[in-house]
Short mmCIF file of C-alpha atoms and ligand atoms in Angstrom, two decimals:
data_model
loop_
_atom_site.label_atom_id
_atom_site.label_comp_id
_atom_site.label_asym_id
_atom_site.label_seq_id
_atom_site.Cartn_x
_atom_site.Cartn_y
_atom_site.Cartn_z
CA MET X 1 33.23 -152.85 49.01
CA THR X 2 35.42 -150.02 50.31
CA LEU X 3 35.92 -147.15 48.01
CA ILE X 4 39.30 -145.46 48.10
CA ARG X 5 40.11 -142.11 46.57
CA PHE X 6 43.63 -141.51 45.24
CA GLY X 7 45.39 -138.86 43.22
CA VAL X 8 46.94 -139.58 39.86
CA SER X 9 49.62 -137.44 38.28
CA ILE X 10 49.28 -137.40 34.47
CA ASP X 11 50.52 -135.16 31.73
CA LYS X 12 48.00 -132.63 30.51
CA GLU X 13 48.07 -133.75 26.85
CA LEU X 14 47.47 -137.41 27.87
CA LEU X 15 44.63 -136.46 30.13
CA LEU X 16 42.90 -134.38 27.36
CA LYS X 17 43.11 -137.43 25.01
CA PHE X 18 41.74 -139.62 27.78
CA ASP X 19 38.83 -137.22 28.34
CA ARG X 20 38.06 -137.19 24.57
CA LEU X 21 38.27 -140.96 24.43
CA ILE X 22 35.93 -141.51 27.43
CA LYS X 23 33.44 -138.90 26.10
CA ASP X 24 33.31 -140.84 22.83
CA LYS X 25 32.71 -144.00 24.79
CA LYS X 26 29.85 -142.36 26.70
CA TYR X 27 31.46 -142.45 30.10
CA THR X 28 30.07 -139.73 32.42
CA ASN X 29 33.12 -139.53 34.64
CA ARG X 30 36.78 -140.46 34.67
CA SER X 31 36.43 -142.83 37.61
CA GLU X 32 34.26 -145.41 35.90
CA ALA X 33 36.36 -145.22 32.74
CA PHE X 34 39.50 -145.80 34.84
CA ARG X 35 37.92 -148.71 36.63
CA ASP X 36 36.98 -150.34 33.30
CA LEU X 37 40.46 -149.91 32.03
CA ILE X 38 41.84 -151.71 35.15
CA ARG X 39 39.24 -154.48 34.81
CA GLN X 40 40.23 -154.83 31.18
CA GLU X 41 43.81 -155.32 32.12
CA LEU X 42 42.87 -157.83 34.85
CA ILE X 43 40.81 -159.87 32.39
CA GLN X 44 43.75 -160.02 30.01
CA LYS X 45 45.97 -161.13 32.77
CA GLN X 46 43.44 -163.70 33.90
CA TRP X 47 43.25 -165.22 30.37
CA GLN X 48 46.94 -165.90 30.64
CA GLY X 49 46.51 -167.93 33.84
CA ASP X 50 44.63 -171.06 34.91
CA LEU X 51 41.67 -169.67 36.76
CA GLU X 52 38.24 -170.16 35.19
CA VAL X 53 37.16 -167.56 32.63
CA ALA X 54 34.18 -166.98 30.41
CA GLY X 55 33.78 -165.60 27.02
CA ALA X 56 32.09 -165.76 23.63
CA ILE X 57 33.36 -166.93 20.23
CA THR X 58 31.56 -165.40 17.24
CA LEU X 59 31.82 -166.98 13.83
CA VAL X 60 30.45 -165.96 10.41
CA TYR X 61 30.51 -168.56 7.64
CA ASN X 62 28.80 -169.82 4.50
CA HIS X 63 26.78 -172.82 5.36
CA HIS X 64 26.73 -174.11 1.80
CA LYS X 65 30.24 -175.36 2.42
CA ARG X 66 29.15 -178.64 3.97
CA GLU X 67 32.69 -179.83 4.77
CA LEU X 68 33.15 -176.55 6.76
CA VAL X 69 29.94 -177.02 8.75
CA ASN X 70 30.86 -180.56 9.67
CA LYS X 71 34.34 -179.61 10.75
CA LEU X 72 32.98 -176.79 12.95
CA MET X 73 30.56 -179.27 14.49
CA ASP X 74 33.27 -181.87 15.13
CA ILE X 75 35.44 -179.29 16.89
CA GLN X 76 32.57 -178.15 19.05
CA HIS X 77 31.84 -181.73 20.09
CA ASP X 78 35.44 -182.18 21.02
CA PHE X 79 35.19 -179.17 23.41
CA GLY X 80 31.72 -180.11 24.83
CA ASP X 81 32.66 -179.51 28.45
CA LEU X 82 33.87 -176.02 27.72
CA ILE X 83 30.76 -174.85 25.66
CA ILE X 84 27.92 -173.74 27.84
CA SER X 85 25.63 -172.51 25.15
CA SER X 86 25.63 -171.76 21.42
CA GLN X 87 23.25 -169.89 19.14
CA HIS X 88 22.98 -170.19 15.38
CA ILE X 89 21.49 -167.36 13.39
CA HIS X 90 20.78 -167.55 9.63
CA LEU X 91 21.96 -164.14 8.51
CA ASP X 92 20.84 -164.46 4.91
CA HIS X 93 20.56 -167.13 2.23
CA ASN X 94 24.28 -167.92 2.42
CA ASN X 95 25.63 -166.79 5.71
CA CYS X 96 25.32 -168.00 9.29
CA LEU X 97 26.36 -166.28 12.47
CA GLU X 98 27.23 -168.51 15.40
CA ILE X 99 27.81 -167.37 18.93
CA ILE X 100 29.44 -169.87 21.22
CA ALA X 101 29.55 -169.13 24.96
CA VAL X 102 32.43 -170.73 26.84
CA LYS X 103 33.35 -171.16 30.45
CA GLY X 104 36.38 -172.95 31.77
CA ASN X 105 40.19 -173.05 31.58
CA PRO X 106 41.48 -170.10 29.55
CA LYS X 107 44.02 -172.18 27.64
CA GLU X 108 41.34 -174.57 26.47
CA ALA X 109 39.06 -171.63 25.53
CA LEU X 110 41.85 -170.09 23.48
CA ASN X 111 42.49 -173.53 21.89
CA LEU X 112 38.88 -173.85 20.93
CA SER X 113 38.83 -170.33 19.53
CA ASP X 114 41.96 -170.86 17.47
CA SER X 115 40.70 -174.24 16.23
CA LEU X 116 37.48 -172.72 14.99
CA LYS X 117 39.04 -169.59 13.56
CA SER X 118 41.56 -171.52 11.49
CA VAL X 119 38.97 -173.71 9.75
CA LYS X 120 39.13 -172.89 6.04
CA GLY X 121 36.07 -170.93 4.91
CA VAL X 122 35.28 -169.18 8.13
CA ASN X 123 34.87 -165.57 6.99
CA HIS X 124 35.17 -163.84 10.35
CA ALA X 125 35.80 -164.95 13.89
CA THR X 126 36.26 -163.05 17.18
CA LEU X 127 36.87 -164.06 20.77
CA SER X 128 35.45 -161.84 23.37
CA MET X 129 37.32 -162.46 26.65
CA SER X 130 35.40 -162.03 29.80
CA SER X 131 35.42 -162.97 33.40
CA ALA X 132 33.51 -165.93 34.99
CA GLY X 133 32.49 -163.28 37.53
CA LYS X 134 34.22 -164.44 40.68
CA GLU X 135 37.50 -162.71 40.73
CA ILE X 136 36.70 -159.28 39.25
NI1 NI Z 201 22.35 -170.88 9.24
#
Protein backbone atom coordinates (compact mmCIF):
# COMPACT_ATOMS: atom_id res chain seq x y z
CA MET A 1 0.00 0.00 0.00
CA THR A 2 1.33 3.41 -1.00
CA LEU A 3 0.45 6.30 1.27
CA ILE A 4 -0.20 9.59 -0.43
CA ARG A 5 -0.40 12.95 1.34
CA PHE A 6 -2.63 15.62 -0.09
CA GLY A 7 -3.92 19.00 1.04
CA VAL A 8 -7.59 19.73 1.61
CA SER A 9 -9.11 23.20 1.59
CA ILE A 10 -11.98 23.42 4.02
CA ASP A 11 -13.81 26.26 5.70
CA LYS A 12 -12.73 26.89 9.27
CA GLU A 13 -16.15 26.38 10.85
CA LEU A 14 -16.63 23.04 9.12
CA LEU A 15 -13.18 21.88 10.21
CA LEU A 16 -13.92 22.87 13.83
CA LYS A 17 -17.11 20.81 13.68
CA PHE A 18 -15.22 17.91 12.14
CA ASP A 19 -12.58 18.07 14.88
CA ARG A 20 -15.24 18.07 17.59
CA LEU A 21 -17.01 15.15 15.93
CA ILE A 22 -13.91 13.01 15.58
CA LYS A 23 -12.85 13.80 19.15
CA ASP A 24 -16.23 12.52 20.36
CA LYS A 25 -15.72 9.43 18.24
CA LYS A 26 -12.30 8.84 19.82
CA TYR A 27 -10.19 9.35 16.71
CA THR A 28 -6.67 10.45 17.55
CA ASN A 29 -6.07 12.16 14.22
CA ARG A 30 -7.94 13.55 11.24
CA SER A 31 -6.40 11.17 8.73
CA GLU A 32 -7.94 8.02 10.17
CA ALA A 33 -11.31 9.75 10.58
CA PHE A 34 -11.16 10.92 6.98
CA ARG A 35 -10.20 7.44 5.73
CA ASP A 36 -13.16 5.93 7.61
CA LEU A 37 -15.54 8.48 6.07
CA ILE A 38 -14.31 7.52 2.62
CA ARG A 39 -14.65 3.80 3.42
CA GLN A 40 -18.17 4.41 4.68
CA GLU A 41 -19.13 6.08 1.41
CA LEU A 42 -17.53 3.26 -0.58
CA ILE A 43 -19.50 0.68 1.41
CA GLN A 44 -22.74 2.56 0.74
CA LYS A 45 -21.87 2.62 -2.94
CA GLN A 46 -20.96 -1.06 -2.94
CA TRP A 47 -24.35 -1.95 -1.46
CA GLN A 48 -25.96 -0.33 -4.50
CA GLY A 49 -24.03 -2.57 -6.91
CA ASP A 50 -23.71 -6.28 -7.59
CA LEU A 51 -20.40 -7.16 -5.96
CA GLU A 52 -20.41 -9.39 -2.91
CA VAL A 53 -20.98 -7.67 0.43
CA ALA A 54 -21.25 -8.78 4.04
CA GLY A 55 -23.29 -7.47 6.93
CA ALA A 56 -25.43 -8.23 9.94
CA ILE A 57 -29.15 -8.03 10.54
CA THR A 58 -30.21 -7.59 14.15
CA LEU A 59 -33.75 -8.30 15.30
CA VAL A 60 -35.53 -7.92 18.61
CA TYR A 61 -38.88 -9.68 19.05
CA ASN A 62 -41.19 -11.32 21.53
CA HIS A 63 -40.92 -15.09 21.15
CA HIS A 64 -44.33 -15.71 22.70
CA LYS A 65 -45.81 -14.72 19.37
CA ARG A 66 -45.47 -18.15 17.77
CA GLU A 67 -46.68 -17.11 14.36
CA LEU A 68 -44.01 -14.42 14.27
CA VAL A 69 -41.26 -16.89 15.20
CA ASN A 70 -42.39 -19.31 12.48
CA LYS A 71 -42.52 -16.56 9.90
CA LEU A 72 -38.98 -15.37 10.74
CA MET A 73 -37.79 -18.98 10.48
CA ASP A 74 -39.50 -19.51 7.09
CA ILE A 75 -37.89 -16.37 5.67
CA GLN A 76 -34.44 -17.38 6.88
CA HIS A 77 -34.80 -20.80 5.26
CA ASP A 78 -35.73 -19.11 1.98
CA PHE A 79 -32.44 -17.16 2.14
CA GLY A 80 -30.29 -20.07 3.31
CA ASP A 81 -27.50 -19.43 0.81
CA LEU A 82 -27.09 -15.86 1.96
CA ILE A 83 -26.99 -16.49 5.72
CA ILE A 84 -23.57 -17.56 6.93
CA SER A 85 -24.32 -17.59 10.64
CA SER A 86 -26.99 -16.63 13.14
CA GLN A 87 -27.10 -16.24 16.86
CA HIS A 88 -30.14 -16.25 19.10
CA ILE A 89 -29.93 -14.64 22.52
CA HIS A 90 -32.75 -14.86 25.08
CA LEU A 91 -32.74 -11.28 26.41
CA ASP A 92 -35.33 -11.81 29.12
CA HIS A 93 -38.53 -13.78 29.73
CA ASN A 94 -40.22 -12.27 26.67
CA ASN A 95 -37.64 -10.90 24.31
CA CYS A 96 -35.15 -12.45 21.94
CA LEU A 97 -32.24 -10.82 20.15
CA GLU A 98 -31.22 -12.43 16.89
CA ILE A 99 -28.08 -11.55 14.95
CA ILE A 100 -27.97 -12.85 11.39
CA ALA A 101 -24.68 -12.58 9.49
CA VAL A 102 -25.04 -12.39 5.73
CA LYS A 103 -22.65 -12.57 2.80
CA GLY A 104 -23.57 -12.34 -0.85
CA ASN A 105 -25.40 -10.20 -3.37
CA PRO A 106 -26.34 -6.81 -1.88
CA LYS A 107 -29.84 -6.76 -3.40
CA GLU A 108 -30.61 -10.16 -1.91
CA ALA A 109 -29.22 -9.06 1.45
CA LEU A 110 -31.44 -5.96 1.39
CA ASN A 111 -34.38 -8.10 0.36
CA LEU A 112 -33.80 -10.44 3.31
CA SER A 113 -33.41 -7.51 5.70
CA ASP A 114 -36.62 -5.86 4.46
CA SER A 115 -38.52 -9.16 4.60
CA LEU A 116 -37.52 -9.74 8.24
CA LYS A 117 -38.04 -6.11 9.32
CA SER A 118 -41.54 -5.99 7.93
CA VAL A 119 -42.82 -9.05 9.79
CA LYS A 120 -45.54 -7.88 12.15
CA GLY A 121 -44.38 -8.02 15.76
CA VAL A 122 -40.66 -7.42 15.19
CA ASN A 123 -39.93 -4.68 17.73
CA HIS A 124 -36.67 -3.46 16.29
CA ALA A 125 -34.48 -4.33 13.33
CA THR A 126 -31.26 -2.93 11.96
CA LEU A 127 -29.03 -3.75 9.02
CA SER A 128 -25.34 -3.15 9.46
CA MET A 129 -23.82 -2.83 5.99
CA SER A 130 -20.24 -3.94 5.72
CA SER A 131 -17.73 -5.17 3.20
CA ALA A 132 -16.85 -8.76 2.32
CA GLY A 133 -13.28 -7.54 2.72
CA LYS A 134 -11.94 -7.81 -0.82
CA GLU A 135 -12.60 -4.43 -2.37
CA ILE A 136 -11.98 -2.04 0.51
NI1 LIG B 1 -35.11 -16.48 22.77
